[in-house]
Amino acid sequence: LSENSYIATSDSDCMILDKLFNELIELPNYSEIKRKDDLVYVKLNGKWGIDTSDGKVLISPQYDDIFDICDDWVKVENNGKFGYVNVMTDEKIETKFVNGSDFQEGYAWVTEKTFTGAIDTKGNYIVKPIYWAYDDDTGFGCNYFSHGVTSVRRHKDSSYEIINKKGQRLTNEKYQYVSAFNSSGVAYFI
């Protein structure tokens, strides 16, 4: 959708209109529509999908919930499990995780049971799921990688350590708190 178009719905119709309210595209009768940038998040028969502003289906309505797109990947949920779909290629990573972060720099943190690891865009672990999954501040016990490093905790009450994208330890567990690394590779350590 652009600044020059609108979504119009009624009990029997759903369409995209231009600025003069001329019908541009007729859409299926979705039960709910959310506009996000140039995309349309659509709900049909209780399931979410994504269309483009010109009505092209990127992801057909098949998920219980669908989240924001990050690095061409969208996190999806079915039956309380999370997975991913690439909106450009339709590649999929199975909905089998207890939780998951957005993709960033080609990886996402995912939780299986109570531990978190990082997967690549093929769904393969680049960091094994051996780190504490939940943190009071972020929801994850791990931060995003920046400049190839991040902070993680092995257990709920353990201190943070620094690892690289291969999961190699760069420090021992010695920090009570580590902020996310900024774009310059700087983090605060306590």
PDB file of C-alpha atoms in Angstrom:
ATOM      1  CA  LEU A   1       0.000   0.000   0.000  1.00  0.00           C
ATOM      2  CA  SER A   2       1.140   3.473  -0.673  1.00  0.00           C
ATOM      3  CA  GLU A   3       0.148   6.835   0.699  1.00  0.00           C
ATOM      4  CA  ASN A   4      -2.234   7.001  -2.264  1.00  0.00           C
ATOM      5  CA  SER A   5      -4.230   3.857  -1.513  1.00  0.00           C
ATOM      6  CA  TYR A   6      -6.605   2.584   1.144  1.00  0.00           C
ATOM      7  CA  ILE A   7      -8.028  -0.728   2.327  1.00  0.00           C
ATOM      8  CA  ALA A   8     -11.806  -0.871   2.376  1.00  0.00           C
ATOM      9  CA  THR A   9     -13.851  -3.672   3.924  1.00  0.00           C
ATOM     10  CA  SER A  10     -17.510  -4.447   4.314  1.00  0.00           C
ATOM     11  CA  ASP A  11     -19.424  -7.532   5.378  1.00  0.00           C
ATOM     12  CA  SER A  12     -19.032  -9.001   1.911  1.00  0.00           C
ATOM     13  CA  ASP A  13     -16.107  -7.206   0.219  1.00  0.00           C
ATOM     14  CA  CYS A  14     -12.466  -6.379   0.824  1.00  0.00           C
ATOM     15  CA  MET A  15     -10.527  -4.238  -1.641  1.00  0.00           C
ATOM     16  CA  ILE A  16      -7.733  -1.756  -2.128  1.00  0.00           C
ATOM     17  CA  LEU A  17      -8.903   1.672  -3.314  1.00  0.00           C
ATOM     18  CA  ASP A  18      -6.937   4.530  -4.821  1.00  0.00           C
ATOM     19  CA  LYS A  19      -6.989   8.078  -3.459  1.00  0.00           C
ATOM     20  CA  LEU A  20     -10.152   8.843  -5.440  1.00  0.00           C
ATOM     21  CA  PHE A  21     -11.782   5.668  -4.028  1.00  0.00           C
ATOM     22  CA  ASN A  22     -11.647   3.804  -7.321  1.00  0.00           C
ATOM     23  CA  GLU A  23     -11.344   0.045  -6.840  1.00  0.00           C
ATOM     24  CA  LEU A  24      -7.806  -1.131  -7.609  1.00  0.00           C
ATOM     25  CA  ILE A  25      -7.727  -4.717  -6.372  1.00  0.00           C
ATOM     26  CA  GLU A  26     -10.396  -6.961  -4.920  1.00  0.00           C
ATOM     27  CA  LEU A  27      -9.064  -9.120  -2.102  1.00  0.00           C
ATOM     28  CA  PRO A  28     -10.508 -12.257  -0.525  1.00  0.00           C
ATOM     29  CA  ASN A  29     -12.927 -11.451   2.281  1.00  0.00           C
ATOM     30  CA  TYR A  30     -10.322 -11.382   5.040  1.00  0.00           C
ATOM     31  CA  SER A  31     -11.612 -11.195   8.613  1.00  0.00           C
ATOM     32  CA  GLU A  32      -8.785  -8.871   9.676  1.00  0.00           C
ATOM     33  CA  ILE A  33      -6.209  -6.746   7.873  1.00  0.00           C
ATOM     34  CA  LYS A  34      -3.173  -4.904   9.236  1.00  0.00           C
ATOM     35  CA  ARG A  35      -1.068  -2.613   7.101  1.00  0.00           C
ATOM     36  CA  LYS A  36       2.669  -2.630   7.832  1.00  0.00           C
ATOM     37  CA  ASP A  37       4.767  -0.496   5.509  1.00  0.00           C
ATOM     38  CA  ASP A  38       4.066  -1.736   1.963  1.00  0.00           C
ATOM     39  CA  LEU A  39       2.682  -5.086   3.127  1.00  0.00           C
ATOM     40  CA  VAL A  40      -0.749  -6.245   4.201  1.00  0.00           C
ATOM     41  CA  TYR A  41      -0.982  -8.785   7.037  1.00  0.00           C
ATOM     42  CA  VAL A  42      -4.220 -10.687   6.425  1.00  0.00           C
ATOM     43  CA  LYS A  43      -6.360 -13.076   8.459  1.00  0.00           C
ATOM     44  CA  LEU A  44      -8.636 -15.657   6.869  1.00  0.00           C
ATOM     45  CA  ASN A  45     -10.418 -18.457   8.738  1.00  0.00           C
ATOM     46  CA  GLY A  46      -8.383 -17.697  11.869  1.00  0.00           C
ATOM     47  CA  LYS A  47      -4.992 -17.918  10.131  1.00  0.00           C
ATOM     48  CA  TRP A  48      -2.532 -15.137   9.226  1.00  0.00           C
ATOM     49  CA  GLY A  49      -0.609 -14.506   6.002  1.00  0.00           C
ATOM     50  CA  ILE A  50       1.036 -11.626   4.128  1.00  0.00           C
ATOM     51  CA  ASP A  51       0.080  -9.968   0.821  1.00  0.00           C
ATOM     52  CA  THR A  52       1.843  -7.193  -1.071  1.00  0.00           C
ATOM     53  CA  SER A  53       0.147  -3.861  -1.649  1.00  0.00           C
ATOM     54  CA  ASP A  54      -0.815  -4.972  -5.167  1.00  0.00           C
ATOM     55  CA  GLY A  55      -2.562  -8.101  -3.879  1.00  0.00           C
ATOM     56  CA  LYS A  56       0.197 -10.673  -4.534  1.00  0.00           C
ATOM     57  CA  VAL A  57       0.222 -13.390  -1.868  1.00  0.00           C
ATOM     58  CA  LEU A  58       3.648 -13.664  -0.193  1.00  0.00           C
ATOM     59  CA  ILE A  59       2.554 -16.072   2.542  1.00  0.00           C
ATOM     60  CA  SER A  60      -0.880 -17.649   2.334  1.00  0.00           C
ATOM     61  CA  PRO A  61      -2.980 -17.452   5.523  1.00  0.00           C
ATOM     62  CA  GLN A  62      -1.858 -20.598   7.369  1.00  0.00           C
ATOM     63  CA  TYR A  63      -0.337 -19.452  10.670  1.00  0.00           C
ATOM     64  CA  ASP A  64      -1.865 -18.764  14.101  1.00  0.00           C
ATOM     65  CA  ASP A  65       0.312 -15.666  14.370  1.00  0.00           C
ATOM     66  CA  ILE A  66       2.820 -13.896  12.180  1.00  0.00           C
ATOM     67  CA  PHE A  67       5.388 -11.292  13.224  1.00  0.00           C
ATOM     68  CA  ASP A  68       7.449  -8.506  11.662  1.00  0.00           C
ATOM     69  CA  ILE A  69       9.782  -9.205   8.754  1.00  0.00           C
ATOM     70  CA  CYS A  70      13.491  -8.856   9.514  1.00  0.00           C
ATOM     71  CA  ASP A  71      16.217  -9.660   6.958  1.00  0.00           C
ATOM     72  CA  ASP A  72      13.518 -11.088   4.607  1.00  0.00           C
ATOM     73  CA  TRP A  73      12.477 -13.631   7.281  1.00  0.00           C
ATOM     74  CA  VAL A  74       9.227 -13.548   9.242  1.00  0.00           C
ATOM     75  CA  LYS A  75       8.726 -15.449  12.487  1.00  0.00           C
ATOM     76  CA  VAL A  76       5.522 -17.515  12.408  1.00  0.00           C
ATOM     77  CA  GLU A  77       3.605 -19.453  15.061  1.00  0.00           C
ATOM     78  CA  ASN A  78       1.399 -22.527  14.851  1.00  0.00           C
ATOM     79  CA  ASN A  79       0.080 -24.513  17.822  1.00  0.00           C
ATOM     80  CA  GLY A  80       2.350 -22.632  20.247  1.00  0.00           C
ATOM     81  CA  LYS A  81       5.533 -23.433  18.283  1.00  0.00           C
ATOM     82  CA  PHE A  82       7.632 -20.956  16.296  1.00  0.00           C
ATOM     83  CA  GLY A  83       9.377 -21.197  12.939  1.00  0.00           C
ATOM     84  CA  TYR A  84      10.347 -18.921  10.052  1.00  0.00           C
ATOM     85  CA  VAL A  85       9.420 -18.195   6.427  1.00  0.00           C
ATOM     86  CA  ASN A  86      11.525 -16.245   3.943  1.00  0.00           C
ATOM     87  CA  VAL A  87       9.141 -13.840   2.187  1.00  0.00           C
ATOM     88  CA  MET A  88      11.394 -13.557  -0.882  1.00  0.00           C
ATOM     89  CA  THR A  89      12.114 -17.253  -1.552  1.00  0.00           C
ATOM     90  CA  ASP A  90       9.380 -19.099   0.404  1.00  0.00           C
ATOM     91  CA  GLU A  91      12.077 -21.123   2.220  1.00  0.00           C
ATOM     92  CA  LYS A  92      10.743 -22.420   5.551  1.00  0.00           C
ATOM     93  CA  ILE A  93      12.195 -23.401   8.901  1.00  0.00           C
ATOM     94  CA  GLU A  94       9.815 -25.770  10.682  1.00  0.00           C
ATOM     95  CA  THR A  95       7.562 -24.446  13.475  1.00  0.00           C
ATOM     96  CA  LYS A  96       9.157 -26.505  16.254  1.00  0.00           C
ATOM     97  CA  PHE A  97      10.692 -23.990  18.644  1.00  0.00           C
ATOM     98  CA  VAL A  98       9.342 -22.856  22.027  1.00  0.00           C
ATOM     99  CA  ASN A  99      10.414 -19.290  21.206  1.00  0.00           C
ATOM    100  CA  GLY A 100      12.519 -17.432  18.680  1.00  0.00           C
ATOM    101  CA  SER A 101      14.015 -14.024  17.999  1.00  0.00           C
ATOM    102  CA  ASP A 102      13.914 -12.181  14.695  1.00  0.00           C
ATOM    103  CA  PHE A 103      16.604 -12.987  12.156  1.00  0.00           C
ATOM    104  CA  GLN A 104      19.506 -10.562  12.212  1.00  0.00           C
ATOM    105  CA  GLU A 105      22.761 -10.857  10.269  1.00  0.00           C
ATOM    106  CA  GLY A 106      21.697 -14.296   9.007  1.00  0.00           C
ATOM    107  CA  TYR A 107      20.847 -15.979  12.303  1.00  0.00           C
ATOM    108  CA  ALA A 108      18.128 -16.128  14.952  1.00  0.00           C
ATOM    109  CA  TRP A 109      18.144 -17.275  18.575  1.00  0.00           C
ATOM    110  CA  VAL A 110      15.715 -20.156  19.130  1.00  0.00           C
ATOM    111  CA  THR A 111      14.645 -21.993  22.257  1.00  0.00           C
ATOM    112  CA  GLU A 112      14.125 -25.708  22.578  1.00  0.00           C
ATOM    113  CA  LYS A 113      12.739 -26.685  25.986  1.00  0.00           C
ATOM    114  CA  THR A 114      14.647 -24.347  28.331  1.00  0.00           C
ATOM    115  CA  PHE A 115      17.858 -23.671  26.424  1.00  0.00           C
ATOM    116  CA  THR A 116      18.670 -21.337  23.548  1.00  0.00           C
ATOM    117  CA  GLY A 117      20.973 -21.613  20.547  1.00  0.00           C
ATOM    118  CA  ALA A 118      21.420 -19.731  17.279  1.00  0.00           C
ATOM    119  CA  ILE A 119      20.319 -21.079  13.889  1.00  0.00           C
ATOM    120  CA  ASP A 120      21.237 -19.982  10.386  1.00  0.00           C
ATOM    121  CA  THR A 121      18.787 -19.412   7.530  1.00  0.00           C
ATOM    122  CA  LYS A 122      18.780 -23.147   6.745  1.00  0.00           C
ATOM    123  CA  GLY A 123      17.657 -23.980  10.297  1.00  0.00           C
ATOM    124  CA  ASN A 124      21.046 -25.433  11.243  1.00  0.00           C
ATOM    125  CA  TYR A 125      22.520 -24.574  14.636  1.00  0.00           C
ATOM    126  CA  ILE A 126      25.547 -22.297  14.466  1.00  0.00           C
ATOM    127  CA  VAL A 127      25.562 -22.089  18.281  1.00  0.00           C
ATOM    128  CA  LYS A 128      24.290 -25.178  20.118  1.00  0.00           C
ATOM    129  CA  PRO A 129      21.238 -24.743  22.405  1.00  0.00           C
ATOM    130  CA  ILE A 130      23.153 -24.824  25.687  1.00  0.00           C
ATOM    131  CA  TYR A 131      22.496 -21.278  26.914  1.00  0.00           C
ATOM    132  CA  TRP A 132      19.887 -20.052  29.356  1.00  0.00           C
ATOM    133  CA  ALA A 133      16.784 -19.158  27.388  1.00  0.00           C
ATOM    134  CA  TYR A 134      15.115 -16.427  29.417  1.00  0.00           C
ATOM    135  CA  ASP A 135      16.237 -13.137  30.863  1.00  0.00           C
ATOM    136  CA  ASP A 136      14.064 -10.756  32.854  1.00  0.00           C
ATOM    137  CA  ASP A 137      14.942  -7.750  30.652  1.00  0.00           C
ATOM    138  CA  THR A 138      14.964  -9.091  27.105  1.00  0.00           C
ATOM    139  CA  GLY A 139      13.059 -12.358  27.245  1.00  0.00           C
ATOM    140  CA  PHE A 140      16.210 -14.099  25.998  1.00  0.00           C
ATOM    141  CA  GLY A 141      19.382 -14.821  27.932  1.00  0.00           C
ATOM    142  CA  CYS A 142      21.340 -14.015  24.767  1.00  0.00           C
ATOM    143  CA  ASN A 143      21.828 -10.768  22.853  1.00  0.00           C
ATOM    144  CA  TYR A 144      22.140 -10.359  19.081  1.00  0.00           C
ATOM    145  CA  PHE A 145      25.609 -10.734  17.614  1.00  0.00           C
ATOM    146  CA  SER A 146      27.443  -7.537  16.756  1.00  0.00           C
ATOM    147  CA  HIS A 147      30.869  -7.588  15.175  1.00  0.00           C
ATOM    148  CA  GLY A 148      30.773 -11.378  15.502  1.00  0.00           C
ATOM    149  CA  VAL A 149      30.352 -11.540  19.299  1.00  0.00           C
ATOM    150  CA  THR A 150      27.559 -11.604  21.892  1.00  0.00           C
ATOM    151  CA  SER A 151      26.924 -12.234  25.565  1.00  0.00           C
ATOM    152  CA  VAL A 152      25.224 -15.389  26.887  1.00  0.00           C
ATOM    153  CA  ARG A 153      24.449 -17.120  30.192  1.00  0.00           C
ATOM    154  CA  ARG A 154      24.729 -20.853  30.743  1.00  0.00           C
ATOM    155  CA  HIS A 155      22.273 -20.967  33.671  1.00  0.00           C
ATOM    156  CA  LYS A 156      19.665 -18.709  35.238  1.00  0.00           C
ATOM    157  CA  ASP A 157      21.943 -17.596  38.072  1.00  0.00           C
ATOM    158  CA  SER A 158      25.262 -17.681  36.230  1.00  0.00           C
ATOM    159  CA  SER A 159      27.199 -14.670  35.050  1.00  0.00           C
ATOM    160  CA  TYR A 160      27.488 -13.667  31.410  1.00  0.00           C
ATOM    161  CA  GLU A 161      30.301 -14.729  29.117  1.00  0.00           C
ATOM    162  CA  ILE A 162      31.213 -13.573  25.628  1.00  0.00           C
ATOM    163  CA  ILE A 163      31.104 -15.976  22.638  1.00  0.00           C
ATOM    164  CA  ASN A 164      31.648 -15.655  18.907  1.00  0.00           C
ATOM    165  CA  LYS A 165      29.362 -16.879  16.076  1.00  0.00           C
ATOM    166  CA  LYS A 166      30.964 -20.328  16.231  1.00  0.00           C
ATOM    167  CA  GLY A 167      29.983 -20.635  19.892  1.00  0.00           C
ATOM    168  CA  GLN A 168      33.602 -20.357  21.055  1.00  0.00           C
ATOM    169  CA  ARG A 169      34.072 -18.796  24.487  1.00  0.00           C
ATOM    170  CA  LEU A 170      36.040 -15.562  24.423  1.00  0.00           C
ATOM    171  CA  THR A 171      35.732 -14.917  28.186  1.00  0.00           C
ATOM    172  CA  ASN A 172      34.796 -16.906  31.249  1.00  0.00           C
ATOM    173  CA  GLU A 173      31.471 -16.381  33.060  1.00  0.00           C
ATOM    174  CA  LYS A 174      32.417 -13.230  34.903  1.00  0.00           C
ATOM    175  CA  TYR A 175      29.971 -10.417  34.117  1.00  0.00           C
ATOM    176  CA  GLN A 176      26.797  -9.697  36.101  1.00  0.00           C
ATOM    177  CA  TYR A 177      25.393  -7.723  33.200  1.00  0.00           C
ATOM    178  CA  VAL A 178      26.364  -7.143  29.578  1.00  0.00           C
ATOM    179  CA  SER A 179      24.375  -4.779  27.385  1.00  0.00           C
ATOM    180  CA  ALA A 180      23.832  -5.544  23.722  1.00  0.00           C
ATOM    181  CA  PHE A 181      26.849  -4.608  21.604  1.00  0.00           C
ATOM    182  CA  ASN A 182      26.175  -1.443  19.604  1.00  0.00           C
ATOM    183  CA  SER A 183      27.001  -0.924  15.909  1.00  0.00           C
ATOM    184  CA  SER A 184      30.533   0.128  16.885  1.00  0.00           C
ATOM    185  CA  GLY A 185      31.078  -3.127  18.792  1.00  0.00           C
ATOM    186  CA  VAL A 186      30.864  -1.498  22.234  1.00  0.00           C
ATOM    187  CA  ALA A 187      28.921  -2.995  25.153  1.00  0.00           C
ATOM    188  CA  TYR A 188      28.661  -2.136  28.818  1.00  0.00           C
ATOM    189  CA  PHE A 189      30.044  -4.720  31.237  1.00  0.00           C
ATOM    190  CA  ILE A 190      29.368  -4.893  34.970  1.00  0.00           C
TER     191      ILE A 190
END
